[in-house]
Coordinates of C-alpha atoms in Angstrom, one line a residue:
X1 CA 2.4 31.0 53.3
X2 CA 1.1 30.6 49.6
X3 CA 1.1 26.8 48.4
X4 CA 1.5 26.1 44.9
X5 CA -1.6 25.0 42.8
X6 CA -0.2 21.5 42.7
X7 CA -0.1 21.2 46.7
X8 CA -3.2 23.1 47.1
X9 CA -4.5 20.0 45.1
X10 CA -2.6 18.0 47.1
X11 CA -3.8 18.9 50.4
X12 CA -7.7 19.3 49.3
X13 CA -7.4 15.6 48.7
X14 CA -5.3 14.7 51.5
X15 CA -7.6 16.7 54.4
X16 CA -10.7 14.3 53.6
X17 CA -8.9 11.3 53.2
X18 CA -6.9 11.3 56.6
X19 CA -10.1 12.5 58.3
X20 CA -11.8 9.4 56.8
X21 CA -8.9 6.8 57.8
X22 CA -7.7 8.5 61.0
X23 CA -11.0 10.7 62.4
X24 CA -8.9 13.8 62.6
X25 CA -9.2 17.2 61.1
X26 CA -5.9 18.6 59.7
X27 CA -5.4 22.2 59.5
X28 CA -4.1 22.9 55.9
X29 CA -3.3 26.4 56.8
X30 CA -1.1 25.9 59.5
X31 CA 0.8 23.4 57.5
X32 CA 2.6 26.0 55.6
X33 CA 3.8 27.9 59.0
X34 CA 5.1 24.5 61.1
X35 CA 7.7 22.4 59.6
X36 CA 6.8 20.3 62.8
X37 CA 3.2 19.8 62.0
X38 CA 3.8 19.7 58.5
X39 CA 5.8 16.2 59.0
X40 CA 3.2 15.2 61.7
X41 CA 0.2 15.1 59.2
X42 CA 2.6 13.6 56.4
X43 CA 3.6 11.0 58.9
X44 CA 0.3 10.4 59.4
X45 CA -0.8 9.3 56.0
X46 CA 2.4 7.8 55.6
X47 CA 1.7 5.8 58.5
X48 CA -1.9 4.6 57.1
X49 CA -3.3 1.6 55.7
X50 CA -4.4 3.7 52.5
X51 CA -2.7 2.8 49.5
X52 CA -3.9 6.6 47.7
X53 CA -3.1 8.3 51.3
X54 CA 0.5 7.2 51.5
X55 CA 0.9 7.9 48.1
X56 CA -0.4 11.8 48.6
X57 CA 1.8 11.5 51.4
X58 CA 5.4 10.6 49.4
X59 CA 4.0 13.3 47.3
X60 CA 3.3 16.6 49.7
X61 CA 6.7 15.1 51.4
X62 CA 8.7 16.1 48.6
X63 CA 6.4 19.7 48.5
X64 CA 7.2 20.1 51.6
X65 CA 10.5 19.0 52.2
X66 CA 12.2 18.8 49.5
X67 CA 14.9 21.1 48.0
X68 CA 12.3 23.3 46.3
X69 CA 9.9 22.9 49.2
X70 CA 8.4 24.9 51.4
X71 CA 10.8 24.3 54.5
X72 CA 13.6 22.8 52.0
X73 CA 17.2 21.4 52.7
X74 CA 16.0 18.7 55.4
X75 CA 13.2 16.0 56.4
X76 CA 11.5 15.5 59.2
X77 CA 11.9 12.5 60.9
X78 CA 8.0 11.6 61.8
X79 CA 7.5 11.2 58.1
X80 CA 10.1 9.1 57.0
X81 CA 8.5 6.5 59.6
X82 CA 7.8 4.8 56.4
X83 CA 11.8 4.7 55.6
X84 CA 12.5 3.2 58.9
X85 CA 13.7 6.1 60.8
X86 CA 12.2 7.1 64.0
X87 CA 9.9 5.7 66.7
X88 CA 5.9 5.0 66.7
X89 CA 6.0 8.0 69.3
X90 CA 7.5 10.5 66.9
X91 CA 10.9 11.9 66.1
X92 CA 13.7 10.9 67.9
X93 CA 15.3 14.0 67.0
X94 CA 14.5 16.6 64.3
X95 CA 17.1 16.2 60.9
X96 CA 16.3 19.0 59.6
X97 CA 18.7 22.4 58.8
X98 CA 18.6 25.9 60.4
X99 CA 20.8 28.5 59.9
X100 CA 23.5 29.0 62.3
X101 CA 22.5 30.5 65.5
X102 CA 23.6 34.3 65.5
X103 CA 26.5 35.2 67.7
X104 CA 25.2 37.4 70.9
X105 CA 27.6 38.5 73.6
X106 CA 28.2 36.2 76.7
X107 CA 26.1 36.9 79.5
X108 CA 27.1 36.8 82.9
X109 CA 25.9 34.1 85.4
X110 CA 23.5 35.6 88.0
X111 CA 25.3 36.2 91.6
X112 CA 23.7 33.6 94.4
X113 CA 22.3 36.2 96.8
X114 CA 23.8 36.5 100.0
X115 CA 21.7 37.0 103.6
X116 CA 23.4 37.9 106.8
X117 CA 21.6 36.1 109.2
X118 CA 22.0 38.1 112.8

């Protein structure tokens, strides 16, 4: 995944701040790859104390999630802690789109195998 400069800027200031405020070591990288993780991290500087990190975080939430973002047409519920939504322990459930599931045919149930005893 290729960020754009502005996130890349983003994120180079976020990954020192939230290890500052939250001892933890973010992987930028893997940010672009997990729409999961992605909200985690967010969440977390949403989540902090710091008035600058919850500010970077409104900011790569939009990056991230919004319609031109890198996983667009959804948000994760983790980050929008700071809206209200959610529990301390993480999402309740995942609001975010997928594409339709593709149709496969119906399989059939596995047989209970049968042992003559005798």
């Amino acid at each position: 995944m290729t960020f754009s400069r502005q996130t890349l800027l983003l994120l180079a200031q976020l990954a020192p701040r939230i290890r500052r405020h939250t001892l933890r070591t973010i992987d930028v990288q893997y940010m672009g790859m997990s729409a999961r993780y992605a909200d985690h991290v967010i969440g977390l500087a949403l989540r902090s104390g710091d008035s600058e990190l919850r500010t970077l975080g409104r900011m790569l939430r939009q990056d991230f999630f919004g319609p031109t973002g890198i996983f667009p047409g959804g948000r994760m519920l983790w980050s929008a802690l700071a809206d209200g939504a959610g529990t301390d322990n993480g999402p309740e459930t995942l609001d975010f789109i997928l594409p339709p599931p593709r149709a496969t045919a119906a399989t059939p149930e596995p047989s209970a195998a049968r042992v003559a005893v005798g």
